Coordinates of C-alpha atoms in Angstrom, one line a residue:
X1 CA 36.1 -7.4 27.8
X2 CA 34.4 -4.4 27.8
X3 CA 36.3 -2.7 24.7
X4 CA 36.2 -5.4 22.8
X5 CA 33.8 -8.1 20.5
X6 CA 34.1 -11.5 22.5
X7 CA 34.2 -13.2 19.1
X8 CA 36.2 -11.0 17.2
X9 CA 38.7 -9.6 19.8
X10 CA 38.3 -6.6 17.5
X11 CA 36.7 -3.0 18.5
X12 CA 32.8 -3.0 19.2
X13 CA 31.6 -0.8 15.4
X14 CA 29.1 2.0 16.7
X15 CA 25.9 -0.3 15.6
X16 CA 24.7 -3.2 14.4
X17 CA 25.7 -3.1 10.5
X18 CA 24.2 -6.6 9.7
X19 CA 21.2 -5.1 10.9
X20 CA 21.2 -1.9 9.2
X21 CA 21.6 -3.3 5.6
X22 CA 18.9 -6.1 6.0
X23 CA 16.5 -3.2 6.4
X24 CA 18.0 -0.9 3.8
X25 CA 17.7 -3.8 1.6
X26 CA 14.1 -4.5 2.1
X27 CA 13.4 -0.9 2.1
X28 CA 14.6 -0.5 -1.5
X29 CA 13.2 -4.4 -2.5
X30 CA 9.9 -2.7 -1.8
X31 CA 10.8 0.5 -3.8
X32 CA 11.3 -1.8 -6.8
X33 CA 8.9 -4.1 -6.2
X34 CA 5.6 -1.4 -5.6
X35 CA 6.7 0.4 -8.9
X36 CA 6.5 -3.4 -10.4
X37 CA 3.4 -4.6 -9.1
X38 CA 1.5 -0.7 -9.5
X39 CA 1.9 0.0 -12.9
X40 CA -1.1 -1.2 -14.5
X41 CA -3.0 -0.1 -11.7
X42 CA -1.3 3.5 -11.4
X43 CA -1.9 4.0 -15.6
X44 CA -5.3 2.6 -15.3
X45 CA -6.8 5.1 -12.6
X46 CA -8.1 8.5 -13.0
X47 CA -7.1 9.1 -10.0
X48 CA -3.7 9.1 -10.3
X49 CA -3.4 11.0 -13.5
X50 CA -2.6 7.8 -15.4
X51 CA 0.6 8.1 -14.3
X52 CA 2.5 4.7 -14.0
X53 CA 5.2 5.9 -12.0
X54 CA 2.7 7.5 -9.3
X55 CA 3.1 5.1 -6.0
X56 CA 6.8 4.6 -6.8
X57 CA 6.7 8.4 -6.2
X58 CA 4.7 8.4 -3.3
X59 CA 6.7 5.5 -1.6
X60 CA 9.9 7.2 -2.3
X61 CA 8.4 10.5 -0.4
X62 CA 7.1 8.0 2.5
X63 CA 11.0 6.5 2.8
X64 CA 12.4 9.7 2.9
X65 CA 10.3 11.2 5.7
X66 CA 10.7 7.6 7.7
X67 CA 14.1 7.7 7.4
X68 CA 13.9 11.7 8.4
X69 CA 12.2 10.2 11.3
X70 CA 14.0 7.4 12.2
X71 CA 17.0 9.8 12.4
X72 CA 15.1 12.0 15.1
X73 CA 13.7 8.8 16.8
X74 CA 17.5 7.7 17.1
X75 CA 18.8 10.9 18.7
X76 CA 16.3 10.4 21.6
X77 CA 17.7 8.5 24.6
X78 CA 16.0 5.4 25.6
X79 CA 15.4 6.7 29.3
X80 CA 12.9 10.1 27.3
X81 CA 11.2 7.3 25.6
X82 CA 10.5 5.6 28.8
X83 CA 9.5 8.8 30.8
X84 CA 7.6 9.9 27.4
X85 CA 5.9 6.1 27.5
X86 CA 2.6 6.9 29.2
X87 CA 1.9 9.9 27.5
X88 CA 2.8 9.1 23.5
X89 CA 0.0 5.9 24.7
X90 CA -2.5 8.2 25.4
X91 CA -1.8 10.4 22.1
X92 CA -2.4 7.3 20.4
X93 CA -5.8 6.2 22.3
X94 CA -6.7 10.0 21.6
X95 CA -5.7 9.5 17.6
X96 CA -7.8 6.7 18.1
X97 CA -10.6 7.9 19.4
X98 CA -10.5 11.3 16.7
X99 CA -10.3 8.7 13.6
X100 CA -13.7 7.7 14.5
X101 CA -15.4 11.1 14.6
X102 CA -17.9 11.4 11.7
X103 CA -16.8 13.6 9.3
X104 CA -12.8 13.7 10.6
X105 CA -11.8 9.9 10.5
X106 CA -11.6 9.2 6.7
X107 CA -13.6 6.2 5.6
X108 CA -12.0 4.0 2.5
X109 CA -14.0 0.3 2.0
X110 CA -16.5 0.2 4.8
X111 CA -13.4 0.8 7.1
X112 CA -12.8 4.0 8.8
X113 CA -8.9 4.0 9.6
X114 CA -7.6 7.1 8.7
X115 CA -7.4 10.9 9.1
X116 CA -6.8 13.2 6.4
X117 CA -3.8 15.4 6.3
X118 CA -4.6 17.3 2.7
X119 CA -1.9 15.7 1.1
X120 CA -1.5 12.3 3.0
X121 CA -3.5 10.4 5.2
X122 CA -2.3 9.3 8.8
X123 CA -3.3 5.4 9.7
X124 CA -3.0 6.1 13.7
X125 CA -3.2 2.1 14.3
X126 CA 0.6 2.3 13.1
X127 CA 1.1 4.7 15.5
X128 CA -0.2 2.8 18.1
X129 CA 2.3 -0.2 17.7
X130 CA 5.1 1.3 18.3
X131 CA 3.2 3.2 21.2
X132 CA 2.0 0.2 22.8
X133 CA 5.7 -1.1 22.7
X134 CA 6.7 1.8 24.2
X135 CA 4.0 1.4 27.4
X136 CA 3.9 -2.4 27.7
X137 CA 7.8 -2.4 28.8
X138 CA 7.2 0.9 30.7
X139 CA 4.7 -0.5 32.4
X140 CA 6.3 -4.1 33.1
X141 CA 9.7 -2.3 34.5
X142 CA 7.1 -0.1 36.7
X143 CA 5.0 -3.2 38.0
X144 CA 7.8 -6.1 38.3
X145 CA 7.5 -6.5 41.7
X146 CA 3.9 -7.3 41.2
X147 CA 3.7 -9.7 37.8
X148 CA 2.4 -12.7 39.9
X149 CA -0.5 -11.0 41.2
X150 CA -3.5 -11.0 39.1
X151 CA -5.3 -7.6 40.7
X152 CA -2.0 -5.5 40.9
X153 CA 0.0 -7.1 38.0
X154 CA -2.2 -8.0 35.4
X155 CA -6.0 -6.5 35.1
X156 CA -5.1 -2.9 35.0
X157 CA -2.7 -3.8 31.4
X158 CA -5.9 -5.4 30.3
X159 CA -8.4 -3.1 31.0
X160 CA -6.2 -0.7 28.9
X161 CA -5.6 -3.2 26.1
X162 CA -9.4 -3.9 26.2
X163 CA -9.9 0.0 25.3
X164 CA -7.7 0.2 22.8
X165 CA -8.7 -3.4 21.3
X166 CA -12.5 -1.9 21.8
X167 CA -11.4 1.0 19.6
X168 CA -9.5 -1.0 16.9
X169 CA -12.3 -3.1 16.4
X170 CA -14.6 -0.1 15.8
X171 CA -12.7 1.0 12.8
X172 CA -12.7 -2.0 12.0
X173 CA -8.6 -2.9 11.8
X174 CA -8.7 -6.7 13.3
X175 CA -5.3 -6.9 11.7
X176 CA -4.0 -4.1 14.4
X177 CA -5.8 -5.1 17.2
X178 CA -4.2 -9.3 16.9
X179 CA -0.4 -7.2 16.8
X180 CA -1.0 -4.9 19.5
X181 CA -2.5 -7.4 21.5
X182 CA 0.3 -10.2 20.9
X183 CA 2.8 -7.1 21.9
X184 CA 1.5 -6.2 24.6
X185 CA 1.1 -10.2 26.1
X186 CA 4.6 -10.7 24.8
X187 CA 6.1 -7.9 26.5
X188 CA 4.2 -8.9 30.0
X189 CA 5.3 -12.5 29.6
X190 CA 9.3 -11.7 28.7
X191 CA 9.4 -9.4 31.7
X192 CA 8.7 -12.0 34.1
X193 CA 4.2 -12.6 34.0
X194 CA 3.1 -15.6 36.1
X195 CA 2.7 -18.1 33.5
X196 CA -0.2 -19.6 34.7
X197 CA -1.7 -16.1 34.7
X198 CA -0.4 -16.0 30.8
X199 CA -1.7 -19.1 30.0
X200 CA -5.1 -18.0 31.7
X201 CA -4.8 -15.0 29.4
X202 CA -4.3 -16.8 26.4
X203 CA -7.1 -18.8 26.8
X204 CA -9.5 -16.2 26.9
X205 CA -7.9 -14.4 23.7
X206 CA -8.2 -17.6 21.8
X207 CA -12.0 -17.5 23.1
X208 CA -12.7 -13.8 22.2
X209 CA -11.0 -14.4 18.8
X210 CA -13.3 -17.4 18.3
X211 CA -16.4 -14.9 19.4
X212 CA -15.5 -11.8 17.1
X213 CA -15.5 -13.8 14.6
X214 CA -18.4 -15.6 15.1
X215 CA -20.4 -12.4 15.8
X216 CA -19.3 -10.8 12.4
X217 CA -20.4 -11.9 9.0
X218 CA -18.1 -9.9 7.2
X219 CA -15.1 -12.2 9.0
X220 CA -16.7 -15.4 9.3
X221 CA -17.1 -15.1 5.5
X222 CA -13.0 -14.2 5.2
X223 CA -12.4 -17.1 7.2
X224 CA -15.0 -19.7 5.1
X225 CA -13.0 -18.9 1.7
X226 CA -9.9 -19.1 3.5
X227 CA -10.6 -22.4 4.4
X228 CA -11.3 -23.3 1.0
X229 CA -11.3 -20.5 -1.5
X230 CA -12.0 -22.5 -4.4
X231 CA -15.6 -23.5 -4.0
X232 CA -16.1 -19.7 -4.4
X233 CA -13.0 -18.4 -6.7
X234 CA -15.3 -15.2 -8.1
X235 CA -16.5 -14.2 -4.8
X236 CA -15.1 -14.8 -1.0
X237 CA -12.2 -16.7 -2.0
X238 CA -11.1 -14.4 -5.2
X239 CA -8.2 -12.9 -3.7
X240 CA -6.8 -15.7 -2.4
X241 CA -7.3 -17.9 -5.3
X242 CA -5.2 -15.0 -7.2
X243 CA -2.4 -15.1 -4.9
X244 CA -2.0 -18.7 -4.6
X245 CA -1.8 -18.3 -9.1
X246 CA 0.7 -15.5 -8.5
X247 CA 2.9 -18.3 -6.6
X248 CA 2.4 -20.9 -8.8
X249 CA 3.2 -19.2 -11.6
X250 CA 6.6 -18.0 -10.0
X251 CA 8.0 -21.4 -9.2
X252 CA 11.0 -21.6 -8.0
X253 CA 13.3 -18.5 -9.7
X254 CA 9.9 -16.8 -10.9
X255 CA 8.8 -15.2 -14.6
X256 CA 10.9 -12.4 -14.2
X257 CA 10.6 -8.7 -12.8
X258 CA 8.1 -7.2 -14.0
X259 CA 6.3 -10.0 -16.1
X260 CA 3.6 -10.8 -13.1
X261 CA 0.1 -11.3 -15.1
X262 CA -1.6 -11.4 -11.6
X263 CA -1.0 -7.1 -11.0
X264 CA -2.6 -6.8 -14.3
X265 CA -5.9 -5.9 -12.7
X266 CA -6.4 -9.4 -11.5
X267 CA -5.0 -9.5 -7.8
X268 CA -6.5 -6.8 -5.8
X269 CA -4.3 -5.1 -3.3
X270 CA -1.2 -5.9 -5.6
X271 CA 1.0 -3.2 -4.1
X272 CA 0.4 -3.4 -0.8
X273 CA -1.0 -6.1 1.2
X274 CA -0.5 -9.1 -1.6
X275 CA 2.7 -7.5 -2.4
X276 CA 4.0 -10.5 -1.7
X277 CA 2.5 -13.0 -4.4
X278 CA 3.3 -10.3 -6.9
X279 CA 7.2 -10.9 -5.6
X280 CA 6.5 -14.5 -5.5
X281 CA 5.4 -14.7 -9.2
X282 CA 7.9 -12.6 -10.6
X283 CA 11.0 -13.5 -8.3
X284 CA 10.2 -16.9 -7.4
X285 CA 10.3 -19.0 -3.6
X286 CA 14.0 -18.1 -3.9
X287 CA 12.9 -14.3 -3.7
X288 CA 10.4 -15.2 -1.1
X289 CA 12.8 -16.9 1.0
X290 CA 15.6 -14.1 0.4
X291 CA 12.6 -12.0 2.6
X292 CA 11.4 -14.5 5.3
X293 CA 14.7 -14.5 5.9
X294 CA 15.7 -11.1 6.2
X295 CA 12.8 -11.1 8.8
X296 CA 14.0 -13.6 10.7
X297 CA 17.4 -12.0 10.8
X298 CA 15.6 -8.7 12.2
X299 CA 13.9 -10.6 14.4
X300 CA 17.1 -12.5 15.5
X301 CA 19.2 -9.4 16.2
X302 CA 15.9 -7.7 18.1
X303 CA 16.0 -10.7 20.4
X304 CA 19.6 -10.2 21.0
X305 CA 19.9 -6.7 21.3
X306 CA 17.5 -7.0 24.3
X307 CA 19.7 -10.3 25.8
X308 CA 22.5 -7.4 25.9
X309 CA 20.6 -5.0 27.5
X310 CA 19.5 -6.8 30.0
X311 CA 22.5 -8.6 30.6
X312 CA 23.5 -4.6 31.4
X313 CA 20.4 -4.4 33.6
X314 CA 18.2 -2.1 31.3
X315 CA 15.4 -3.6 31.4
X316 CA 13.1 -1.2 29.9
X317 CA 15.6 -1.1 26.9
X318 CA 15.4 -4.8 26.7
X319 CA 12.0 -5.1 26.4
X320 CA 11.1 -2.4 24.3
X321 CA 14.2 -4.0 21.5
X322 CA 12.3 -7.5 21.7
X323 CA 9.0 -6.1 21.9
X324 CA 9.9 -4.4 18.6
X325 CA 10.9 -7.7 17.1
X326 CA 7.7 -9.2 18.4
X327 CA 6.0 -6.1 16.5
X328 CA 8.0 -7.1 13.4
X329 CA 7.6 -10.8 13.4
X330 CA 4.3 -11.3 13.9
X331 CA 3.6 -8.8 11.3
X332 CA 5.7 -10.5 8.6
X333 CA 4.0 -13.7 9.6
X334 CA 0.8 -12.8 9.5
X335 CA 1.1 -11.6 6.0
X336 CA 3.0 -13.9 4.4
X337 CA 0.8 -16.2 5.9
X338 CA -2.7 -14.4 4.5
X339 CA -0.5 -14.3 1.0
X340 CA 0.2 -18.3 1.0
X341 CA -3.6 -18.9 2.4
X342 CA -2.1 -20.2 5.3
X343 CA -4.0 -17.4 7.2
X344 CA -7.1 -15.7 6.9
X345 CA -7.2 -12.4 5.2
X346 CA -6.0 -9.5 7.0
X347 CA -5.7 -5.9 6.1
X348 CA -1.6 -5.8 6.9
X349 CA 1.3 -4.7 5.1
X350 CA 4.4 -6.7 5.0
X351 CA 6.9 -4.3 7.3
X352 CA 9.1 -1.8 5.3
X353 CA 8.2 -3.1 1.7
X354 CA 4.5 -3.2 0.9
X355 CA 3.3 0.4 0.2
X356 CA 2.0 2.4 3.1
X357 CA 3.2 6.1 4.4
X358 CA 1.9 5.6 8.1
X359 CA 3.0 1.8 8.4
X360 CA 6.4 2.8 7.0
X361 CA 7.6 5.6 9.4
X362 CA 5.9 4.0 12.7
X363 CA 8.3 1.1 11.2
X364 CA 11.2 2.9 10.5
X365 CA 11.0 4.6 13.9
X366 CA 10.7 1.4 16.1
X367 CA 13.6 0.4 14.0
X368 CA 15.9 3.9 14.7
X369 CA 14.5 2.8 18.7
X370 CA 16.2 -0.8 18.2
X371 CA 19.0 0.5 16.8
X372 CA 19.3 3.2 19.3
X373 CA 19.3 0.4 22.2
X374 CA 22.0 -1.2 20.5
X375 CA 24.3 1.6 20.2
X376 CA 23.7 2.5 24.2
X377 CA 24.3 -1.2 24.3
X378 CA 27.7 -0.6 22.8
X379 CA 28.5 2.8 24.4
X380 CA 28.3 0.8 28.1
X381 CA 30.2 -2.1 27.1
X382 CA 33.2 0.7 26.6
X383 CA 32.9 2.2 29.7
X384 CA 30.7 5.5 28.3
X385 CA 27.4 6.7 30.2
X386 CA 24.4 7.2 28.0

């Protein structure tokens, strides 16, 4: 039993192959798909030298360094990770913390995210998923004795998540803090939180949502011409109204690749957080669905890999593989639903196609982590030590 697939009765392979080509093929969708919807924009800008092949390039540099990465982050047993835990968190809350230092953090429309590195910028919030993953399990293996009590189990996880949620919304990245928030609250509740305590919790996130956006203008306006973006289609509700053309046009089989009207200086944020109506217009719901679900399949195998290892009582592995497919699903949800207007608009990428350097390696490393519990998964189910 332990040599062999239950299913199959064949040899265990050394990872998860279904796994690995769903994200080589979204990887290279979004290769295609940002040289497609960046064109006009690319030949149109000064900045880029008029050069219409200029974020293709740039996306094909930020794949190679995450895959660079991801091979390091794979070579690194899951037991450094969790000894490492505490103290990658408080790089992050210190990245954090620097991004907002006049004259270091780099400001780009009103929001003040990133820190120049000459020739790219570093978006630390990206980081800090994959961080916060990292130090949610750790901390949940380190405090299971103690996930009923309120005191001992739960307030010192939110007094941290309330510093780091206190930072994120200084930048401001609202899109960051609602992940790292539902990570860290997933993570608590798969690894055994009183669920009265969780539902307590919940409450009082839905209220703070409710409050922060009350208390700001800027998203209580994103969340009127969500609601309807029509009655203002030139103003609040002009992106959206955009995106929902971009699908409509596309139907169901779309106008073709590269025959979008939309990127052509009409949808903002074409190649990177709308990237998805672009795809929608030009490949259609069929191409749309072909992604949702290659996310669900991520999502599926996350959720599984973690069954295994704690089924092999590695529990820190366990939850660090489903708190990565938390990471990942939420993410692809929230965009696609800010794409389809199901959702207000959020400043996220979809995961491992829109174009992004920082969100791409931070998501190419909590990938090479997954697949690294997997394959010490596989290694104990033949008898190895890892």
């Amino acid at each position: 039993m332990f040599y062999t697939d239950v299913k199959s009765h064949a040899p265990l392979a050394e990872f998860d192959q279904g796994l690995v080509w769903t994200i080589v093929l979204l990887i290279a969708l979004g290769l295609v798909m940002v040289y497609s919807a960046s064109i006009a924009i690319a030949e149109g800008s000064r900045a880029t030298g008029h050069q219409s092949a200029y974020y293709l390039l740039r996306q094909a540099l930020f794949v190679t360094v995450g895959v660079v990465a991801a091979a390091a982050a794979f070579q690194v047993p899951l037991r450094h990770w969790q000894q490492a835990a505490p103290y990658l968190f408080l790089c992050g809350v210190g990245l954090l913390v620097l991004v907002l230092i006049p004259g270091v953090g780099r400001e780009v429309n009103g929001s003040q995210r990133w820190l120049s590195l000459h020739v790219v910028t570093l978006q630390p919030s990206e980081l800090m998923k994959l961080f916060a993953v990292l130090y949610a399990a750790d901390y949940t293996v380190r405090k299971a004795a103690h996930m009923d009590s309120f005191r001992r189990g739960f307030l010192p996880m939110f007094i941290v998540m309330l510093v780091v949620g206190g930072l994120l919304l200084r930048e401001p990245d609202f899109g960051a803090f609602v992940v790292i928030t539902v990570i860290a609250m997933g993570i608590l509740f798969l690894g055994g939180m009183n669920w009265k305590l969780f539902a307590g919790l919940f409450g009082l996130l839905l209220v703070g949502f409710v409050v922060l956006i009350l208390a700001s203008p800027y998203r209580l306006q994103r969340v009127v011409g969500f609601m309807d973006p029509w009655a203002d289609p030139y103003g609040k509700g002009y992106q959206l109204s955009h995106a929902l053309i971009a699908f409509g046009r596309g139907e169901w089989l779309g106008v073709g690749l590269g025959a979008s009207v939309e990127k052509l200086f009409y949808l903002p944020e074409a190649h990177t957080d709308f990237l998805l109506a672009v795809i929608a217009e030009e490949l259609g719901f069929v191409g749309v669905a072909a992604i949702i679900l290659a996310f669900a399949w991520i999502v599926a195998r996350a959720f599984a890999i973690g069954r295994r290892a704690m089924s092999l009582e590695r529990n820190f592995s366990a939850l660090v593989a489903q708190g990565i497919g938390l990471w990942i699903g939420v993410q692809a949800i929230i965009n696609i639903g800010v794409n389809t207007g199901m959702l207000p608009t959020k400043g996220l990428t979809l995961p491992l196609v829109s174009f992004g350097g920082s969100a791409l390696v931070a998501t190419c490393c909590a990938l090479a982590v997954l697949l690294r519990v997997d394959w010490e998964n596989r290694q104990l189910m033949r008898g190895f030590t890892v």
